[in-house]
Amino acid sequence: MSMTQPRAEETPEKASQPPSPAQGSRTITLSVLSSTSENSVPKQTISHEEATLVQGNRNIKILTENDCPEVVAFSWSKGKKWRTLTIIFLVQISMNLNASLYANAQSGIMKEFHVSVIAAVSGAALFLVMYAFGCELWAPWSEEFGRKLVLQSSLFLVNAMCLPVGLAKHTRSFIAIMVGRSFGGLFSAGGSVTLGVVADMFTLVQQEEPLAYIVLSSVGGSIIGPIVGGFVEDGLDWTWAIWIQLIVGGFVQLLHLLFVPETRSSVLLDRHAKKLRKFKLNDTGERINVFGPTETMTWREYLVPKELWALWMRPFRMFATEPIVSILSTLSGFSDALIFMQIQSLGRVFRLWDFSTVQIGLAFIPIGVAYLVGYLMFIPVIRRNRRLREKFPGQEHAQYESRLWWLLYTAPLLPLGLLIFAWTSTPEVHWLVPMFGCLLIGIANYTIYMTTIDYMVASYGPYSASATGGNGFARDFLAGCLTWAAGPYYDAFSFPYGLQTANTILAGISLILVAATFVIYIKGPSMRKRSAFAQSLRESITGTTEESLPETAETTV
């Protein structure tokens, strides 16, 4: 599954800037005490007694993070940030579990409703395709109404959509399964909002470690499904594959409700402004015109924002017109889609060794181990790249292409793993060998996802959310389409060494995409110079330090 970097207004500075007050208004000056935090976020404390607050409708103070940075999530302790991040990790696991665990209900659905394999698989494919659109559609609302409300709404609706699917056995409605799965995908806020939480709490120079952690949850959730699902399919009714999704989703929703505070800066500033007004009214009886960034917005501005359509369409436009985005997103999407193809087809391979349903599910463990290995290997890479950027603050290669350095070594593991998996899929070879191929595929998949997001965020500055939005859309959309295609694709190779030939073709396609990443590594600077989006960075790379680059990405998640 995919994740999308928060968009332009995601930056603390921009996110907290509402439309300018009406003509003729005067800005009220707040007296503050300043210091610097360990995260280089200026710590300022509003002195309520010293604040000069002018009365009258024309004298309005709109709070920003510079007025009260201690209010926003940047100022939280490291422990609080990572506790919040860990629950968000579980939220992402839950959403991706919904996508993958359904596969273990497919055989039961076929028997129950007497439908074809393609019809049963459609429940998985539709969820993924609609998930691709859902992530983009949910994103802007988390900017306006806050991360917590949007994630709670998403989790509630996704959980609710398990009901028509699970109850289809009693209603005798196969259509209910398709409807429930389609809307379940559409209602999934996914990475577009969970990455927004990361951007709310961490500055750009701090984001890579938490981003790597959340990416692990995104890819890991897809593997937990088939591992658990093998036991479910073998010993329980097919509906339990759905009820487990609901149980996990309900538990995660409760955890999120009880233990995750709001992180969105504009929402926190709105709340703080209300407290200031109440404090002043109770203390002196005086009414003050201090407001948060979005308090004065009308419902029309909320529901019909002028640029909403443009923001929704920008990821697709960048995917179509930006070579960097299209190549890296296609590579990332193809890599992720392979995992969902394997969910549909791994049984064909390991039944050659007479694996049971449970054992086929356990065969996904090497991919899960690979994701963990890929994550652990990436931590020193992050630190290496950061040191390089600090050492050469004015060097374009150090600031941008160095982020792709590790991909040059790990992306080739994708075609290599596919070839090993292909040509060792025979009973004459021990089953551990094709599992080793899966291990290489998993390491490549994790690194491709993490590296492409990191590079796009740096390359596209205020438009990075749209760039990574294209990446996320490609991953989910291709995964859905190839889930449909997996069965017919492998069926077409029903001849001696057909399975090996089918996976070799996939390896050849991946080799072309991997070669394209080397082109971007070499030609990246010239490609960015021809890009209007990439050239919109606020400052030239010359003489720019890492800290002076945009702190987060674009707006609207």
Coordinates of C-alpha atoms in Angstrom, one line a residue:
M1 CA 0.0 0.0 0.0
S2 CA 1.0 3.5 -0.5
M3 CA 1.8 6.7 1.4
T4 CA 1.6 10.3 0.3
Q5 CA 3.7 13.1 1.6
P6 CA 1.7 16.0 2.9
R7 CA 1.2 18.9 0.5
A8 CA 2.2 22.4 0.4
E9 CA 0.0 23.8 3.1
E10 CA 1.5 21.0 5.2
T11 CA 4.3 23.3 6.1
P12 CA 3.9 24.7 9.5
E13 CA 4.4 28.2 8.2
K14 CA 1.9 27.9 5.3
A15 CA -0.5 25.7 7.1
S16 CA -1.0 28.2 9.8
Q17 CA -1.5 31.2 7.5
P18 CA -5.2 31.8 6.8
P19 CA -6.6 34.3 4.3
S20 CA -5.5 37.8 5.1
P21 CA -7.9 39.8 7.4
A22 CA -10.2 42.3 5.7
Q23 CA -8.8 45.5 4.2
G24 CA -8.0 48.1 6.8
S25 CA -7.5 45.7 9.7
R26 CA -4.6 46.0 12.0
T27 CA -2.5 43.2 13.3
I28 CA -2.2 43.0 17.1
T29 CA 1.3 42.5 18.5
L30 CA 1.8 39.9 21.1
S31 CA 4.6 40.1 23.6
V32 CA 6.6 36.9 23.6
L33 CA 9.6 35.3 25.3
S34 CA 11.8 33.4 22.9
S35 CA 14.3 30.6 23.2
T36 CA 15.5 27.7 21.0
S37 CA 14.5 24.1 21.4
E38 CA 16.6 21.1 20.7
N39 CA 14.7 20.7 17.4
S40 CA 15.5 24.2 16.3
V41 CA 11.8 25.2 16.8
P42 CA 11.7 28.6 18.4
K43 CA 10.0 28.3 21.7
Q44 CA 7.9 31.3 22.5
T45 CA 5.5 31.8 25.4
I46 CA 2.6 34.2 25.1
S47 CA 2.4 36.5 28.1
H48 CA -1.3 36.8 28.6
E49 CA -1.0 39.7 31.0
E50 CA 1.4 41.7 28.7
A51 CA -0.5 41.1 25.5
T52 CA -1.9 44.3 24.0
L53 CA -5.2 43.3 22.4
V54 CA -7.0 46.1 20.7
Q55 CA -10.8 46.0 20.7
G56 CA -13.1 46.3 17.6
N57 CA -14.0 44.1 14.7
R58 CA -11.2 45.7 12.6
N59 CA -8.4 44.8 14.9
I60 CA -7.9 41.0 14.6
K61 CA -4.9 38.9 15.5
I62 CA -4.6 35.6 13.6
L63 CA -2.3 33.3 15.6
T64 CA 0.6 31.6 13.9
E65 CA 3.2 29.1 15.1
N66 CA 5.6 32.0 15.6
D67 CA 3.2 33.4 18.2
C68 CA 2.9 30.2 20.2
P69 CA 5.1 27.4 19.0
E70 CA 4.7 25.6 22.3
V71 CA 1.1 24.8 21.3
V72 CA 1.9 22.8 18.1
A73 CA 3.1 19.2 17.8
F74 CA 6.7 20.3 16.9
S75 CA 7.2 21.1 20.5
W76 CA 6.2 17.7 21.9
S77 CA 8.8 15.6 23.7
K78 CA 10.5 12.9 21.7
G79 CA 8.7 10.2 23.7
K80 CA 5.3 11.7 23.0
K81 CA 6.0 11.9 19.3
W82 CA 7.1 8.3 19.0
R83 CA 4.2 7.0 21.1
T84 CA 1.9 8.8 18.8
L85 CA 3.8 7.5 15.8
T86 CA 3.6 3.9 17.1
I87 CA -0.2 4.1 17.2
I88 CA -0.2 5.6 13.7
F89 CA 2.0 2.7 12.7
L90 CA -0.8 0.3 13.9
V91 CA -3.4 2.3 12.1
Q92 CA -1.5 1.9 8.9
I93 CA -1.0 -1.8 9.5
S94 CA -4.8 -2.2 10.0
M95 CA -5.6 -0.4 6.7
N96 CA -3.2 -2.6 4.7
L97 CA -4.3 -5.7 6.5
N98 CA -7.8 -5.0 5.1
A99 CA -6.3 -5.1 1.6
S100 CA -4.4 -8.4 1.9
L101 CA -6.4 -10.6 4.4
Y102 CA -9.4 -10.7 2.0
A103 CA -7.4 -13.0 -0.3
N104 CA -7.9 -15.9 2.2
A105 CA -11.6 -15.5 2.0
Q106 CA -11.7 -15.9 -1.8
S107 CA -11.9 -19.7 -2.0
G108 CA -14.8 -19.7 0.5
I109 CA -16.6 -16.9 -1.4
M110 CA -16.2 -18.9 -4.7
K111 CA -17.8 -22.0 -3.0
E112 CA -20.5 -20.0 -1.2
F113 CA -21.7 -17.9 -4.2
H114 CA -20.6 -20.2 -7.0
V115 CA -18.6 -17.4 -8.7
S116 CA -15.5 -17.5 -10.8
V117 CA -11.9 -16.8 -9.5
I118 CA -11.9 -13.4 -11.2
A119 CA -15.2 -12.5 -9.6
A120 CA -13.9 -13.5 -6.1
V121 CA -10.5 -11.7 -6.7
S122 CA -12.4 -8.5 -7.7
G123 CA -13.0 -7.9 -4.0
A124 CA -9.3 -7.5 -3.4
A125 CA -8.7 -5.6 -6.7
L126 CA -11.5 -3.1 -6.2
F127 CA -10.4 -2.4 -2.7
L128 CA -6.9 -1.5 -3.9
V129 CA -8.1 0.6 -6.9
M130 CA -10.5 2.5 -4.8
Y131 CA -7.9 2.9 -2.1
A132 CA -5.7 4.7 -4.7
F133 CA -8.4 7.3 -5.1
G134 CA -9.5 7.4 -1.5
C135 CA -6.1 8.4 -0.2
E136 CA -6.1 11.5 -2.5
L137 CA -9.7 12.4 -1.7
W138 CA -9.4 12.2 2.0
A139 CA -6.2 14.3 2.1
P140 CA -7.5 17.9 1.9
W141 CA -10.0 17.4 4.7
S142 CA -7.3 16.5 7.2
E143 CA -5.9 19.9 6.5
E144 CA -9.1 21.7 7.3
F145 CA -10.7 19.5 10.1
G146 CA -7.6 17.9 11.6
R147 CA -5.9 14.6 11.4
K148 CA -7.7 13.0 14.3
L149 CA -11.2 13.6 13.1
V150 CA -10.4 12.5 9.5
L151 CA -8.6 9.3 10.7
Q152 CA -11.4 8.5 13.1
S153 CA -14.0 9.0 10.4
S154 CA -12.0 6.9 8.0
L155 CA -11.5 4.1 10.4
F156 CA -15.2 4.1 11.4
L157 CA -16.4 3.9 7.8
V158 CA -13.9 1.3 6.8
N159 CA -14.9 -0.8 9.8
A160 CA -18.6 -0.3 8.9
M161 CA -17.9 -1.6 5.4
C162 CA -16.8 -4.9 6.8
L163 CA -20.4 -5.5 7.9
P164 CA -22.0 -6.0 4.4
V165 CA -19.1 -8.2 3.4
G166 CA -19.1 -10.4 6.5
L167 CA -22.9 -10.6 6.5
A168 CA -23.2 -11.5 2.9
K169 CA -23.2 -15.2 3.9
H170 CA -26.6 -14.5 5.5
T171 CA -28.0 -12.0 3.0
R172 CA -26.9 -14.2 0.1
S173 CA -25.6 -11.2 -1.7
F174 CA -22.4 -11.3 -3.6
I175 CA -23.0 -7.7 -4.7
A176 CA -22.8 -6.7 -1.1
I177 CA -19.3 -8.0 -0.9
M178 CA -18.2 -6.0 -4.0
V179 CA -19.9 -2.8 -2.7
G180 CA -18.5 -3.2 0.8
R181 CA -15.0 -3.8 -0.5
S182 CA -15.2 -0.9 -3.0
F183 CA -16.3 1.6 -0.4
G184 CA -13.9 0.1 2.2
G185 CA -11.1 1.1 -0.2
L186 CA -12.5 4.5 -0.9
F187 CA -13.0 5.3 2.7
S188 CA -9.4 4.4 3.6
A189 CA -7.5 7.6 4.3
G190 CA -4.2 5.7 4.3
G191 CA -0.7 7.2 4.0
S192 CA -1.8 10.6 2.8
V193 CA -3.0 11.3 6.3
T194 CA -0.6 9.2 8.3
L195 CA 2.3 11.0 6.6
G196 CA 0.6 14.2 7.5
V197 CA 1.0 13.3 11.1
V198 CA 4.7 12.8 10.6
A199 CA 5.0 16.2 9.0
D200 CA 3.0 17.8 11.8
M201 CA 5.5 16.5 14.5
F202 CA 8.9 16.5 12.7
T203 CA 10.8 19.1 10.7
L204 CA 12.2 18.1 7.3
V205 CA 15.7 17.3 8.7
Q206 CA 14.1 15.1 11.4
Q207 CA 11.5 13.4 9.1
E208 CA 13.5 10.6 7.5
E209 CA 13.7 8.2 10.5
P210 CA 9.9 8.5 11.3
L211 CA 9.1 8.3 7.6
A212 CA 11.1 5.1 7.3
Y213 CA 9.2 3.7 10.3
I214 CA 5.8 4.5 8.8
V215 CA 6.8 3.1 5.4
L216 CA 7.6 -0.2 7.3
S217 CA 4.0 -0.3 8.5
S218 CA 2.7 0.4 5.1
V219 CA 4.5 -2.5 3.4
G220 CA 4.4 -4.7 6.5
G221 CA 0.6 -4.7 6.8
S222 CA 0.3 -6.2 3.4
I223 CA 2.3 -9.3 4.5
I224 CA 0.6 -9.8 7.8
G225 CA -2.6 -10.6 6.0
P226 CA -1.5 -13.7 4.1
I227 CA 0.5 -15.0 7.1
V228 CA -2.4 -14.9 9.5
G229 CA -4.8 -15.7 6.7
G230 CA -3.4 -19.1 6.1
F231 CA -4.6 -20.2 9.5
V232 CA -7.9 -18.6 9.0
E233 CA -8.5 -20.2 5.6
D234 CA -7.5 -23.6 6.9
G235 CA -9.5 -23.8 10.1
L236 CA -12.3 -21.2 10.0
D237 CA -15.2 -20.1 7.9
W238 CA -14.3 -17.5 5.2
T239 CA -16.2 -14.8 7.0
W240 CA -13.6 -14.8 9.8
A241 CA -11.1 -13.2 7.3
I242 CA -13.5 -10.2 7.4
W243 CA -14.4 -10.3 11.1
I244 CA -10.7 -10.3 12.0
Q245 CA -10.3 -7.1 9.9
L246 CA -13.2 -5.6 11.8
I247 CA -11.8 -6.7 15.2
V248 CA -8.3 -5.3 14.4
G249 CA -9.8 -2.1 12.9
G250 CA -12.0 -1.5 15.9
F251 CA -9.2 -2.1 18.4
V252 CA -6.9 0.3 16.5
Q253 CA -9.7 2.9 16.2
L254 CA -10.1 2.8 20.0
L255 CA -6.4 3.1 20.6
H256 CA -6.2 6.1 18.2
L257 CA -9.3 7.7 19.9
L258 CA -7.9 7.4 23.4
F259 CA -4.2 8.0 23.0
V260 CA -3.5 10.0 19.9
P261 CA -4.0 13.8 20.3
E262 CA -4.6 16.1 17.4
T263 CA -1.4 17.1 15.6
R264 CA -2.5 19.5 12.8
S265 CA -1.1 22.9 13.6
S266 CA -4.0 25.0 12.4
V267 CA -6.5 23.0 14.5
L268 CA -4.3 23.3 17.6
L269 CA -3.9 27.1 17.0
D270 CA -7.7 27.4 16.7
R271 CA -8.2 25.7 20.0
H272 CA -5.5 27.9 21.6
A273 CA -7.1 31.0 20.4
K274 CA -10.5 30.0 21.9
K275 CA -8.7 29.4 25.2
L276 CA -7.1 32.8 25.0
R277 CA -10.4 34.5 24.4
K278 CA -12.1 32.6 27.3
F279 CA -9.2 33.3 29.6
K280 CA -9.3 37.0 28.9
L281 CA -13.1 37.1 29.2
N282 CA -13.1 35.3 32.6
D283 CA -10.1 37.3 33.9
T284 CA -11.0 40.8 32.9
G285 CA -14.4 40.6 31.3
E286 CA -12.8 41.9 28.1
R287 CA -13.5 40.4 24.7
I288 CA -10.5 40.1 22.4
N289 CA -10.2 39.4 18.7
V290 CA -7.6 36.7 18.7
F291 CA -8.4 33.8 16.3
G292 CA -6.9 30.7 15.0
P293 CA -6.0 30.2 11.3
T294 CA -9.3 28.6 10.2
E295 CA -11.7 29.9 12.9
T296 CA -13.1 32.6 10.6
M297 CA -13.6 30.4 7.6
T298 CA -17.1 29.9 6.4
W299 CA -18.7 26.6 5.5
R300 CA -18.6 27.6 1.9
E301 CA -14.8 28.0 2.2
Y302 CA -14.6 24.6 3.8
L303 CA -16.8 22.7 1.5
V304 CA -16.1 24.5 -1.8
P305 CA -12.4 25.5 -1.6
K306 CA -11.4 27.3 -4.8
E307 CA -8.2 25.2 -5.3
L308 CA -9.5 21.9 -4.2
W309 CA -10.0 20.5 -7.7
A310 CA -6.6 21.7 -8.7
L311 CA -5.0 20.1 -5.6
W312 CA -6.8 16.8 -6.3
M313 CA -5.7 16.7 -9.9
R314 CA -2.1 17.9 -9.4
P315 CA -0.7 14.4 -8.5
F316 CA -2.1 12.9 -11.7
R317 CA -0.8 15.8 -13.7
M318 CA 2.7 15.5 -12.3
F319 CA 2.6 11.7 -12.9
A320 CA 1.8 12.3 -16.5
T321 CA 4.1 15.2 -17.2
E322 CA 7.2 14.8 -14.9
P323 CA 9.6 12.1 -16.0
I324 CA 11.2 11.8 -12.5
V325 CA 7.7 11.3 -11.0
S326 CA 6.5 8.9 -13.7
I327 CA 9.6 6.7 -13.8
L328 CA 10.1 6.4 -10.1
S329 CA 6.4 6.0 -9.4
T330 CA 6.1 3.3 -12.0
L331 CA 9.1 1.5 -10.5
S332 CA 7.6 1.8 -7.0
G333 CA 4.1 0.8 -8.2
F334 CA 5.4 -2.2 -10.1
S335 CA 7.4 -3.3 -7.1
D336 CA 4.4 -3.1 -4.8
A337 CA 2.1 -4.7 -7.3
L338 CA 4.4 -7.7 -7.4
I339 CA 3.7 -8.4 -3.8
F340 CA -0.1 -8.5 -4.4
M341 CA 0.5 -10.6 -7.5
Q342 CA 2.5 -13.0 -5.2
I343 CA -0.4 -13.0 -2.7
Q344 CA -2.6 -14.4 -5.5
S345 CA 0.0 -16.7 -7.0
L346 CA 2.5 -17.9 -4.3
G347 CA 0.3 -20.9 -3.8
R348 CA 1.0 -22.1 -7.3
V349 CA 4.7 -22.1 -6.6
F350 CA 4.8 -23.8 -3.1
R351 CA 2.2 -26.4 -3.9
L352 CA 5.0 -27.9 -6.0
W353 CA 6.4 -28.9 -2.7
D354 CA 3.0 -30.0 -1.4
F355 CA 2.7 -27.0 1.0
S356 CA -0.6 -26.8 2.9
T357 CA -2.7 -23.7 3.1
V358 CA -1.1 -22.7 6.4
Q359 CA 2.4 -23.3 5.0
I360 CA 1.7 -21.2 2.0
G361 CA 0.8 -18.4 4.3
L362 CA 4.0 -18.8 6.3
A363 CA 5.9 -18.6 3.0
F364 CA 5.3 -14.9 3.2
I365 CA 7.5 -14.6 6.3
P366 CA 10.7 -14.1 4.3
I367 CA 9.1 -11.0 2.7
G368 CA 8.2 -9.7 6.1
V369 CA 11.7 -10.3 7.4
A370 CA 13.0 -8.5 4.2
Y371 CA 11.0 -5.4 5.1
L372 CA 12.5 -5.4 8.6
V373 CA 16.0 -5.9 7.2
G374 CA 15.4 -3.1 4.6
Y375 CA 14.3 -0.7 7.3
L376 CA 17.3 -1.5 9.6
M377 CA 19.7 -1.1 6.7
F378 CA 18.2 2.2 5.8
I379 CA 18.8 3.9 9.1
P380 CA 22.6 4.2 8.7
V381 CA 21.9 5.3 5.1
I382 CA 19.8 8.2 6.3
R383 CA 22.6 9.3 8.7
R384 CA 25.2 8.9 5.9
N385 CA 23.2 11.1 3.5
R386 CA 22.5 13.7 6.2
R387 CA 26.3 14.0 7.0
L388 CA 26.9 14.4 3.3
R389 CA 24.4 17.2 3.0
E390 CA 25.8 19.0 6.0
K391 CA 29.3 18.7 4.6
F392 CA 28.4 20.0 1.1
P393 CA 25.4 22.3 1.7
G394 CA 25.8 24.0 -1.7
Q395 CA 26.4 20.9 -3.8
E396 CA 23.3 19.8 -5.8
H397 CA 24.3 16.1 -5.9
A398 CA 24.7 16.0 -2.1
Q399 CA 21.3 17.6 -1.6
Y400 CA 19.4 15.5 -4.1
E401 CA 20.9 12.6 -6.0
S402 CA 22.7 11.3 -2.9
R403 CA 19.3 10.2 -1.6
L404 CA 19.2 7.7 -4.5
W405 CA 22.6 6.3 -3.7
W406 CA 21.4 3.3 -1.8
L407 CA 18.8 2.5 -4.4
L408 CA 21.5 1.9 -7.0
Y409 CA 22.6 -1.1 -4.9
T410 CA 19.2 -2.4 -3.7
A411 CA 16.9 -1.8 -6.8
P412 CA 18.8 -4.5 -8.8
L413 CA 17.7 -7.0 -6.1
L414 CA 14.2 -6.8 -7.6
P415 CA 15.0 -8.5 -11.0
L416 CA 17.6 -10.7 -9.3
G417 CA 15.1 -11.9 -6.7
L418 CA 12.5 -12.5 -9.4
L419 CA 15.0 -14.6 -11.4
I420 CA 16.0 -16.6 -8.4
F421 CA 12.3 -17.1 -7.5
A422 CA 11.5 -18.1 -11.1
W423 CA 14.2 -20.6 -11.8
T424 CA 14.3 -22.3 -8.5
S425 CA 10.5 -22.9 -8.5
T426 CA 10.9 -26.7 -9.1
P427 CA 10.7 -29.6 -6.7
E428 CA 14.3 -30.5 -7.5
V429 CA 15.5 -27.4 -5.6
H430 CA 14.9 -26.9 -1.9
W431 CA 12.0 -24.6 -1.2
L432 CA 14.3 -22.3 0.9
V433 CA 15.9 -21.1 -2.3
P434 CA 12.8 -19.4 -3.9
M435 CA 12.1 -18.0 -0.4
F436 CA 15.5 -16.4 -0.6
G437 CA 14.4 -14.8 -3.9
C438 CA 11.4 -13.4 -2.0
L439 CA 13.7 -12.0 0.6
L440 CA 15.6 -10.0 -2.1
I441 CA 12.3 -8.8 -3.6
G442 CA 11.1 -7.6 -0.2
I443 CA 14.4 -5.6 0.5
A444 CA 14.1 -4.0 -2.9
N445 CA 10.4 -3.1 -2.4
Y446 CA 11.0 -1.4 0.9
T447 CA 14.0 0.5 -0.3
I448 CA 12.4 1.6 -3.6
Y449 CA 9.4 3.0 -1.7
M450 CA 11.4 4.8 0.9
T451 CA 14.0 6.2 -1.4
T452 CA 11.6 7.4 -4.1
I453 CA 9.5 9.3 -1.5
D454 CA 12.7 10.9 0.1
Y455 CA 14.0 12.0 -3.3
M456 CA 10.7 13.5 -4.5
V457 CA 10.3 15.4 -1.3
A458 CA 13.7 17.0 -1.8
S459 CA 13.3 17.6 -5.5
Y460 CA 9.9 19.1 -5.6
G461 CA 9.8 21.2 -2.4
P462 CA 6.4 22.8 -2.1
Y463 CA 5.0 20.4 -4.7
S464 CA 6.4 17.2 -3.2
A465 CA 3.1 16.0 -1.9
S466 CA 1.7 15.9 -5.4
A467 CA 4.8 14.1 -6.6
T468 CA 4.6 11.5 -3.8
G469 CA 0.8 11.4 -4.4
G470 CA 1.5 10.2 -7.9
N471 CA 3.8 7.6 -6.4
G472 CA 1.1 6.4 -3.9
F473 CA -1.5 6.4 -6.6
A474 CA 0.7 4.3 -8.9
R475 CA 1.4 1.7 -6.1
D476 CA -2.2 1.1 -5.2
F477 CA -3.7 1.4 -8.6
L478 CA -1.1 -0.9 -10.2
A479 CA -1.5 -3.3 -7.3
G480 CA -5.2 -3.5 -7.9
C481 CA -4.9 -4.0 -11.6
L482 CA -2.3 -6.7 -11.3
T483 CA -4.3 -8.4 -8.7
W484 CA -6.9 -8.9 -11.3
A485 CA -4.3 -9.9 -13.9
A486 CA -2.3 -12.3 -11.8
G487 CA -4.5 -15.4 -12.3
P488 CA -5.0 -15.1 -16.1
Y489 CA -1.4 -14.1 -16.5
Y490 CA -0.1 -17.3 -14.9
D491 CA -2.8 -19.4 -16.5
A492 CA -1.5 -18.2 -19.9
F493 CA 1.8 -20.0 -19.2
S494 CA 0.4 -23.5 -18.7
F495 CA 3.3 -25.3 -20.5
P496 CA 6.6 -26.8 -19.3
Y497 CA 8.6 -24.1 -17.5
G498 CA 5.7 -21.8 -17.9
L499 CA 5.8 -20.6 -14.3
Q500 CA 9.5 -19.8 -14.7
T501 CA 8.9 -18.0 -18.0
A502 CA 6.1 -15.9 -16.5
N503 CA 8.3 -14.7 -13.6
T504 CA 11.3 -14.1 -15.9
I505 CA 9.2 -11.7 -18.0
L506 CA 8.3 -9.8 -14.8
A507 CA 12.1 -9.7 -14.0
G508 CA 12.8 -8.3 -17.5
I509 CA 10.2 -5.5 -17.0
S510 CA 11.6 -4.7 -13.6
L511 CA 15.2 -4.6 -15.1
I512 CA 14.1 -1.9 -17.5
L513 CA 12.6 0.2 -14.6
V514 CA 15.7 -0.3 -12.5
A515 CA 17.9 0.9 -15.4
A516 CA 15.8 4.0 -15.5
T517 CA 16.7 4.8 -11.9
F518 CA 20.3 5.0 -12.9
V519 CA 19.3 7.4 -15.6
I520 CA 17.6 9.6 -13.1
Y521 CA 20.6 9.4 -10.8
I522 CA 22.9 10.7 -13.6
K523 CA 20.5 13.0 -15.4
G524 CA 18.5 14.2 -12.4
P525 CA 19.9 17.7 -12.3
S526 CA 19.1 18.4 -15.9
M527 CA 15.7 16.9 -15.6
R528 CA 14.9 19.1 -12.7
K529 CA 16.0 22.2 -14.6
R530 CA 13.5 21.4 -17.2
S531 CA 10.7 21.0 -14.6
A532 CA 8.6 24.0 -13.7
F533 CA 7.6 22.3 -10.5
A534 CA 11.1 21.4 -9.3
Q535 CA 12.3 24.9 -10.1
S536 CA 9.6 26.4 -7.8
L537 CA 11.7 25.7 -4.7
R538 CA 11.8 28.7 -2.5
E539 CA 15.6 29.0 -2.6
S540 CA 18.3 28.1 -5.1
I541 CA 20.4 25.1 -4.1
T542 CA 23.5 27.3 -4.3
G543 CA 24.4 28.2 -0.8
T544 CA 21.3 26.6 0.7
T545 CA 21.6 24.5 3.8
E546 CA 19.4 21.6 4.6
E547 CA 17.7 23.6 7.2
S548 CA 16.7 26.4 4.8
L549 CA 14.9 24.1 2.5
P550 CA 11.1 23.9 2.9
E551 CA 10.4 22.2 6.2
T552 CA 7.6 20.0 4.9
A553 CA 5.9 19.5 1.7
E554 CA 3.0 20.9 -0.2
T555 CA -0.6 21.3 1.1
T556 CA -3.6 19.3 1.6
V557 CA -2.2 15.9 2.1

